[in-house]
mmCIF file of C-alpha atoms in Angstrom:
data_model
loop_
_atom_site.group_PDB
_atom_site.id
_atom_site.type_symbol
_atom_site.label_atom_id
_atom_site.label_comp_id
_atom_site.label_asym_id
_atom_site.label_seq_id
_atom_site.Cartn_x
_atom_site.Cartn_y
_atom_site.Cartn_z
ATOM 1 C CA MET A 21 -30.121 -21.528 54.483
ATOM 2 C CA THR A 22 -31.771 -22.929 57.593
ATOM 3 C CA LYS A 23 -32.843 -26.517 58.006
ATOM 4 C CA GLU A 24 -36.441 -25.435 57.815
ATOM 5 C CA ASP A 25 -35.816 -23.711 54.470
ATOM 6 C CA ARG A 26 -34.063 -26.775 53.089
ATOM 7 C CA ARG A 27 -36.826 -29.072 54.276
ATOM 8 C CA ARG A 28 -39.437 -26.855 52.734
ATOM 9 C CA GLN A 29 -37.621 -26.936 49.382
ATOM 10 C CA ASP A 30 -36.959 -30.660 49.472
ATOM 11 C CA ALA A 31 -40.560 -31.330 50.400
ATOM 12 C CA GLY A 32 -41.449 -30.822 46.782
ATOM 13 C CA ASP A 33 -41.955 -28.071 44.337
ATOM 14 C CA GLN A 34 -45.076 -29.741 43.117
ATOM 15 C CA ARG A 35 -46.859 -28.369 46.148
ATOM 16 C CA ASP A 36 -45.727 -24.838 45.312
ATOM 17 C CA PRO A 37 -47.394 -22.882 42.523
ATOM 18 C CA ALA A 38 -45.369 -22.174 39.355
ATOM 19 C CA TRP A 39 -45.000 -18.497 40.186
ATOM 20 C CA ARG A 40 -43.111 -19.411 43.356
ATOM 21 C CA ARG A 41 -40.098 -20.419 41.245
ATOM 22 C CA ASP A 42 -40.009 -16.987 39.573
ATOM 23 C CA PHE A 43 -40.187 -15.198 42.896
ATOM 24 C CA PRO A 44 -38.096 -17.345 45.243
ATOM 25 C CA LEU A 45 -38.207 -16.766 48.948
ATOM 26 C CA THR A 46 -34.718 -18.075 49.656
ATOM 27 C CA SER A 47 -31.260 -17.003 48.532
ATOM 28 C CA HIS A 48 -30.821 -20.445 46.972
ATOM 29 C CA GLY A 49 -33.678 -19.693 44.621
ATOM 30 C CA GLU A 50 -32.096 -16.360 43.721
ATOM 31 C CA GLU A 51 -28.852 -18.101 42.748
ATOM 32 C CA GLU A 52 -30.635 -20.441 40.342
ATOM 33 C CA VAL A 53 -32.262 -17.573 38.516
ATOM 34 C CA THR A 54 -28.918 -15.800 38.234
ATOM 35 C CA ARG A 55 -27.160 -18.788 36.642
ATOM 36 C CA ARG A 56 -30.008 -19.301 34.187
ATOM 37 C CA GLU A 57 -29.897 -15.658 33.194
ATOM 38 C CA PHE A 58 -26.135 -15.921 32.697
ATOM 39 C CA VAL A 59 -26.645 -18.829 30.292
ATOM 40 C CA ARG A 60 -29.321 -16.778 28.539
ATOM 41 C CA TYR A 61 -26.845 -13.944 27.974
ATOM 42 C CA LEU A 62 -24.246 -16.440 26.756
ATOM 43 C CA THR A 63 -26.760 -17.803 24.258
ATOM 44 C CA LEU A 64 -27.529 -14.288 23.058
ATOM 45 C CA GLY A 65 -23.797 -13.682 22.653
ATOM 46 C CA SER A 66 -23.512 -16.871 20.628
ATOM 47 C CA ALA A 67 -26.328 -15.705 18.361
ATOM 48 C CA GLY A 68 -24.588 -12.349 17.951
ATOM 49 C CA LEU A 69 -21.366 -14.060 16.888
ATOM 50 C CA ALA A 70 -23.263 -16.163 14.347
ATOM 51 C CA VAL A 71 -24.945 -13.062 12.899
ATOM 52 C CA SER A 72 -21.553 -11.334 12.692
ATOM 53 C CA SER A 73 -20.080 -14.287 10.809
ATOM 54 C CA VAL A 74 -22.961 -14.308 8.339
ATOM 55 C CA GLY A 75 -22.650 -10.548 7.820
ATOM 56 C CA LEU A 76 -18.931 -10.898 7.225
ATOM 57 C CA ALA A 77 -19.502 -13.645 4.655
ATOM 58 C CA ALA A 78 -22.111 -11.527 2.857
ATOM 59 C CA TRP A 79 -19.751 -8.537 2.790
ATOM 60 C CA THR A 80 -16.972 -10.722 1.388
ATOM 61 C CA THR A 81 -19.286 -11.914 -1.376
ATOM 62 C CA LEU A 82 -20.305 -8.350 -2.231
ATOM 63 C CA ARG A 83 -16.640 -7.325 -2.499
ATOM 64 C CA GLN A 84 -15.731 -10.086 -4.921
ATOM 65 C CA PRO A 85 -16.939 -8.424 -8.160
ATOM 66 C CA ALA A 86 -14.382 -5.669 -7.531
ATOM 67 C CA MET A 87 -11.679 -8.293 -7.988
ATOM 68 C CA ARG A 88 -12.504 -8.595 -11.699
ATOM 69 C CA ARG A 89 -13.180 -4.954 -12.501
ATOM 70 C CA PRO A 90 -10.928 -3.655 -15.291
ATOM 71 C CA LEU A 91 -9.001 -0.521 -14.365
ATOM 72 C CA GLU A 92 -6.805 1.688 -16.502
ATOM 73 C CA ILE A 93 -3.495 2.179 -14.714
ATOM 74 C CA VAL A 94 -0.941 4.145 -16.717
ATOM 75 C CA ALA A 95 0.593 4.491 -20.157
ATOM 76 C CA VAL A 96 3.443 2.068 -20.773
ATOM 77 C CA ASP A 97 5.801 4.887 -21.760
ATOM 78 C CA GLU A 98 5.352 6.576 -18.398
ATOM 79 C CA VAL A 99 6.914 3.643 -16.560
ATOM 80 C CA PRO A 100 10.684 3.560 -17.154
ATOM 81 C CA VAL A 101 12.569 0.282 -17.434
ATOM 82 C CA GLY A 102 13.614 -0.630 -13.915
ATOM 83 C CA GLY A 103 10.935 1.652 -12.530
ATOM 84 C CA GLU A 104 7.630 1.249 -10.773
ATOM 85 C CA TYR A 105 4.202 2.840 -10.580
ATOM 86 C CA LEU A 106 1.885 2.859 -7.585
ATOM 87 C CA PHE A 107 -1.868 2.584 -7.920
ATOM 88 C CA SER A 108 -4.913 1.183 -6.094
ATOM 89 C CA TYR A 109 -6.643 -2.055 -7.099
ATOM 90 C CA PRO A 110 -9.228 -3.608 -6.773
ATOM 91 C CA THR A 111 -10.523 -0.905 -4.396
ATOM 92 C CA GLU A 112 -9.180 2.464 -3.234
ATOM 93 C CA ASN A 113 -8.102 0.841 0.009
ATOM 94 C CA ASP A 114 -5.895 -1.782 -1.676
ATOM 95 C CA PRO A 115 -2.441 -0.419 -2.595
ATOM 96 C CA ALA A 116 -0.798 -2.054 -5.593
ATOM 97 C CA ILE A 117 2.486 -1.705 -7.451
ATOM 98 C CA LEU A 118 3.298 -2.011 -11.139
ATOM 99 C CA ILE A 119 6.922 -2.832 -11.958
ATOM 100 C CA ARG A 120 8.808 -2.877 -15.225
ATOM 101 C CA PRO A 121 11.933 -4.998 -14.765
ATOM 102 C CA GLY A 122 12.579 -5.198 -18.513
ATOM 103 C CA GLU A 123 11.606 -3.503 -21.753
ATOM 104 C CA ASP A 124 8.794 -5.932 -22.481
ATOM 105 C CA GLU A 125 8.145 -7.013 -18.931
ATOM 106 C CA LEU A 126 5.301 -5.662 -16.838
ATOM 107 C CA ARG A 127 4.106 -7.158 -13.571
ATOM 108 C CA ALA A 128 1.754 -5.969 -10.868
ATOM 109 C CA PHE A 129 1.150 -7.153 -7.334
ATOM 110 C CA SER A 130 -0.737 -6.149 -4.255
ATOM 111 C CA GLN A 131 1.562 -3.958 -2.209
ATOM 112 C CA ARG A 132 0.235 -5.289 1.107
ATOM 113 C CA CYS A 133 2.502 -7.728 2.874
ATOM 114 C CA THR A 134 0.617 -10.951 3.601
ATOM 115 C CA HIS A 135 2.014 -11.010 7.125
ATOM 116 C CA LEU A 136 0.593 -7.905 8.788
ATOM 117 C CA ALA A 137 -0.366 -5.715 5.815
ATOM 118 C CA CYS A 138 2.678 -3.418 5.745
ATOM 119 C CA VAL A 139 3.539 -1.859 2.381
ATOM 120 C CA VAL A 140 6.262 -3.760 0.521
ATOM 121 C CA ILE A 141 9.063 -2.092 -1.434
ATOM 122 C CA TRP A 142 10.464 -3.294 -4.750
ATOM 123 C CA GLU A 143 14.224 -3.682 -4.968
ATOM 124 C CA ALA A 144 15.053 -3.618 -8.670
ATOM 125 C CA GLY A 145 18.600 -4.861 -8.133
ATOM 126 C CA THR A 146 17.550 -8.203 -6.674
ATOM 127 C CA ASP A 147 14.054 -8.205 -8.219
ATOM 128 C CA GLU A 148 12.483 -8.797 -4.836
ATOM 129 C CA PHE A 149 9.782 -7.191 -2.749
ATOM 130 C CA VAL A 150 10.870 -6.394 0.776
ATOM 131 C CA CYS A 151 8.623 -5.756 3.747
ATOM 132 C CA PRO A 152 10.473 -3.364 6.055
ATOM 133 C CA CYS A 153 8.268 -4.138 9.069
ATOM 134 C CA HIS A 154 9.423 -7.685 9.766
ATOM 135 C CA ASN A 155 11.920 -8.344 6.938
ATOM 136 C CA GLY A 156 9.674 -10.418 4.733
ATOM 137 C CA TYR A 157 10.976 -11.104 1.223
ATOM 138 C CA PHE A 158 8.941 -11.975 -1.866
ATOM 139 C CA ASP A 159 10.051 -13.004 -5.346
ATOM 140 C CA ALA A 160 9.035 -10.228 -7.738
ATOM 141 C CA ARG A 161 8.490 -12.729 -10.567
ATOM 142 C CA ASP A 162 5.606 -14.620 -8.970
ATOM 143 C CA GLY A 163 5.128 -13.120 -5.500
ATOM 144 C CA ARG A 164 6.146 -16.254 -3.613
ATOM 145 C CA VAL A 165 7.673 -15.930 -0.174
ATOM 146 C CA LEU A 166 11.461 -16.128 -0.079
ATOM 147 C CA ALA A 167 12.140 -15.390 3.565
ATOM 148 C CA GLY A 168 10.632 -13.946 6.708
ATOM 149 C CA PRO A 169 7.373 -14.392 8.594
ATOM 150 C CA PRO A 170 4.854 -14.118 5.720
ATOM 151 C CA GLU A 171 3.170 -17.399 4.883
ATOM 152 C CA ARG A 172 1.157 -16.484 1.790
ATOM 153 C CA PRO A 173 2.507 -15.127 -1.486
ATOM 154 C CA LEU A 174 1.750 -11.608 -2.652
ATOM 155 C CA ASN A 175 -1.441 -11.460 -4.702
ATOM 156 C CA SER A 176 -0.614 -10.924 -8.340
ATOM 157 C CA ILE A 177 -2.703 -8.660 -10.547
ATOM 158 C CA ASP A 178 -3.520 -9.652 -14.102
ATOM 159 C CA LEU A 179 -2.499 -7.050 -16.676
ATOM 160 C CA GLU A 180 -3.371 -6.241 -20.255
ATOM 161 C CA VAL A 181 -1.801 -3.654 -22.543
ATOM 162 C CA ARG A 182 -4.406 -1.967 -24.706
ATOM 163 C CA GLU A 183 -3.176 0.601 -27.208
ATOM 164 C CA GLY A 184 -0.114 1.457 -25.161
ATOM 165 C CA VAL A 185 -1.999 1.677 -21.863
ATOM 166 C CA VAL A 186 -1.642 -0.832 -19.030
ATOM 167 C CA TRP A 187 -4.911 -2.167 -17.614
ATOM 168 C CA ALA A 188 -5.523 -4.226 -14.481
ATOM 169 C CA VAL A 189 -8.123 -6.905 -15.268
ATOM 170 C CA GLY A 190 -8.292 -9.151 -12.217
ATOM 171 C CA GLY A 191 -6.696 -10.420 -9.026
ATOM 172 C CA GLY A 192 -5.226 -8.212 -6.348
ATOM 173 C CA GLY A 193 -6.694 -7.708 -2.908
ATOM 174 C CA HIS A 194 -4.665 -8.737 0.106
ATOM 175 C CA MET B 30 -30.304 -32.174 49.685
ATOM 176 C CA ALA B 31 -32.772 -34.058 47.476
ATOM 177 C CA PRO B 32 -31.273 -35.335 44.196
ATOM 178 C CA ARG B 33 -33.692 -33.277 42.133
ATOM 179 C CA ARG B 34 -32.673 -30.082 43.864
ATOM 180 C CA GLN B 35 -29.017 -30.951 43.374
ATOM 181 C CA ALA B 36 -29.572 -31.542 39.664
ATOM 182 C CA GLU B 37 -31.373 -28.222 39.393
ATOM 183 C CA ARG B 38 -28.347 -26.486 40.885
ATOM 184 C CA THR B 39 -25.688 -28.147 38.712
ATOM 185 C CA ALA B 40 -27.527 -28.245 35.371
ATOM 186 C CA PRO B 41 -27.203 -24.511 34.701
ATOM 187 C CA ALA B 42 -23.477 -24.670 35.473
ATOM 188 C CA ILE B 43 -22.909 -27.620 33.139
ATOM 189 C CA VAL B 44 -24.947 -26.049 30.348
ATOM 190 C CA GLY B 45 -23.086 -22.789 30.895
ATOM 191 C CA ILE B 46 -19.745 -24.540 30.423
ATOM 192 C CA PHE B 47 -20.954 -26.151 27.212
ATOM 193 C CA VAL B 48 -22.156 -22.819 25.875
ATOM 194 C CA LEU B 49 -18.828 -21.184 26.804
ATOM 195 C CA VAL B 50 -16.990 -23.828 24.793
ATOM 196 C CA LEU B 51 -19.298 -23.195 21.839
ATOM 197 C CA ILE B 52 -18.687 -19.455 22.088
ATOM 198 C CA SER B 53 -14.925 -20.033 22.157
ATOM 199 C CA LEU B 54 -15.224 -21.989 18.929
ATOM 200 C CA GLN B 55 -17.340 -19.237 17.415
ATOM 201 C CA ILE B 56 -14.727 -16.622 18.272
ATOM 202 C CA PHE B 57 -12.108 -18.740 16.514
ATOM 203 C CA LEU B 58 -14.418 -19.067 13.511
ATOM 204 C CA LEU B 59 -14.864 -15.300 13.476
ATOM 205 C CA THR B 60 -11.099 -14.838 13.135
ATOM 206 C CA VAL B 61 -11.090 -17.317 10.258
ATOM 207 C CA GLY B 62 -13.944 -15.357 8.683
ATOM 208 C CA LEU B 63 -11.943 -12.148 9.001
ATOM 209 C CA GLU B 64 -9.011 -13.841 7.298
ATOM 210 C CA ALA B 65 -11.332 -14.914 4.480
ATOM 211 C CA PHE B 66 -12.650 -11.349 4.229
ATOM 212 C CA ILE B 67 -9.160 -9.940 3.866
ATOM 213 C CA THR B 68 -8.234 -12.446 1.166
ATOM 214 C CA PHE B 69 -11.529 -12.077 -0.750
ATOM 215 C CA ASN B 70 -12.282 -15.763 -0.146
ATOM 216 C CA ALA B 71 -16.075 -15.963 -0.113
ATOM 217 C CA GLY B 72 -16.135 -19.766 0.016
ATOM 218 C CA LEU B 73 -14.197 -19.921 3.259
ATOM 219 C CA ALA B 74 -16.223 -17.036 4.709
ATOM 220 C CA TRP B 75 -19.529 -18.813 4.087
ATOM 221 C CA ALA B 76 -18.173 -22.101 5.435
ATOM 222 C CA THR B 77 -17.170 -20.453 8.714
ATOM 223 C CA ALA B 78 -20.470 -18.571 8.891
ATOM 224 C CA SER B 79 -22.449 -21.794 8.413
ATOM 225 C CA THR B 80 -20.477 -23.539 11.134
ATOM 226 C CA SER B 81 -20.976 -20.580 13.462
ATOM 227 C CA VAL B 82 -24.730 -20.695 12.862
ATOM 228 C CA VAL B 83 -24.794 -24.418 13.681
ATOM 229 C CA LEU B 84 -22.900 -23.778 16.919
ATOM 230 C CA ALA B 85 -25.299 -20.969 17.840
ATOM 231 C CA ALA B 86 -28.207 -23.337 17.192
ATOM 232 C CA CYS B 87 -26.587 -25.869 19.542
ATOM 233 C CA ALA B 88 -26.251 -23.180 22.206
ATOM 234 C CA ALA B 89 -29.897 -22.245 21.776
ATOM 235 C CA PHE B 90 -30.905 -25.903 22.058
ATOM 236 C CA LEU B 91 -28.916 -26.269 25.269
ATOM 237 C CA TYR B 92 -30.561 -23.173 26.692
ATOM 238 C CA ARG B 93 -34.027 -24.506 25.807
ATOM 239 C CA TYR B 94 -33.108 -27.779 27.500
ATOM 240 C CA LEU B 95 -32.154 -25.771 30.547
ATOM 241 C CA ARG B 96 -35.458 -23.910 30.557
ATOM 242 C CA GLY B 97 -37.548 -27.047 29.957
ATOM 243 C CA PRO B 98 -36.837 -29.295 32.945
ATOM 244 C CA MET B 99 -36.314 -26.305 35.222
ATOM 245 C CA ARG B 100 -39.904 -25.090 34.825
#
């Protein structure tokens, strides 16, 4: 920028018409417009993030009724003592596991590890769920974390036995 | 350089930094919202969404401030 350019700018914008700011004659004027446009795009990005958050919250709310939907799982006689049965609850994309540690004992949990969503395996001998990905261990009685990187317990699924058939009636998810 | 011209050059940069900080917070809130989505926690999801909307409103206010004195 030459001295003449600088002097002309410093002499006052009030002398220049408003349109002169939108169509600057100097490179300095071009820079100002560029920075302002950059802030405009940042503001648009911020609005986009806010809209995404609201959409995510709405989707979460719409998914919640599935958490309480009753679902018929399997007949009690089809699950041997010390055995397990795999099913999906509350949605098709949520793997779950029904275990029968004892004759009159039935428990169900989400099969997704709370660390990074790997599928957990039930070890009947120790009555624990094991995540083979990062060696996470969960107590099969209440789903609490025993060891490893997971920080949240496994989600338990509420069960009811109706006329010899096991039903899932709530809970689950990740 | 006249003080007014100097202010007109630095204001967009300062506002831009503020908006970048707000966007960083919003990205963090988005991860919290995703965590709430995975765990079916609607309360937490709406709390993060509300905070994100407030931050976006602050960014919009800063941008309007930038447009106002610069015209």
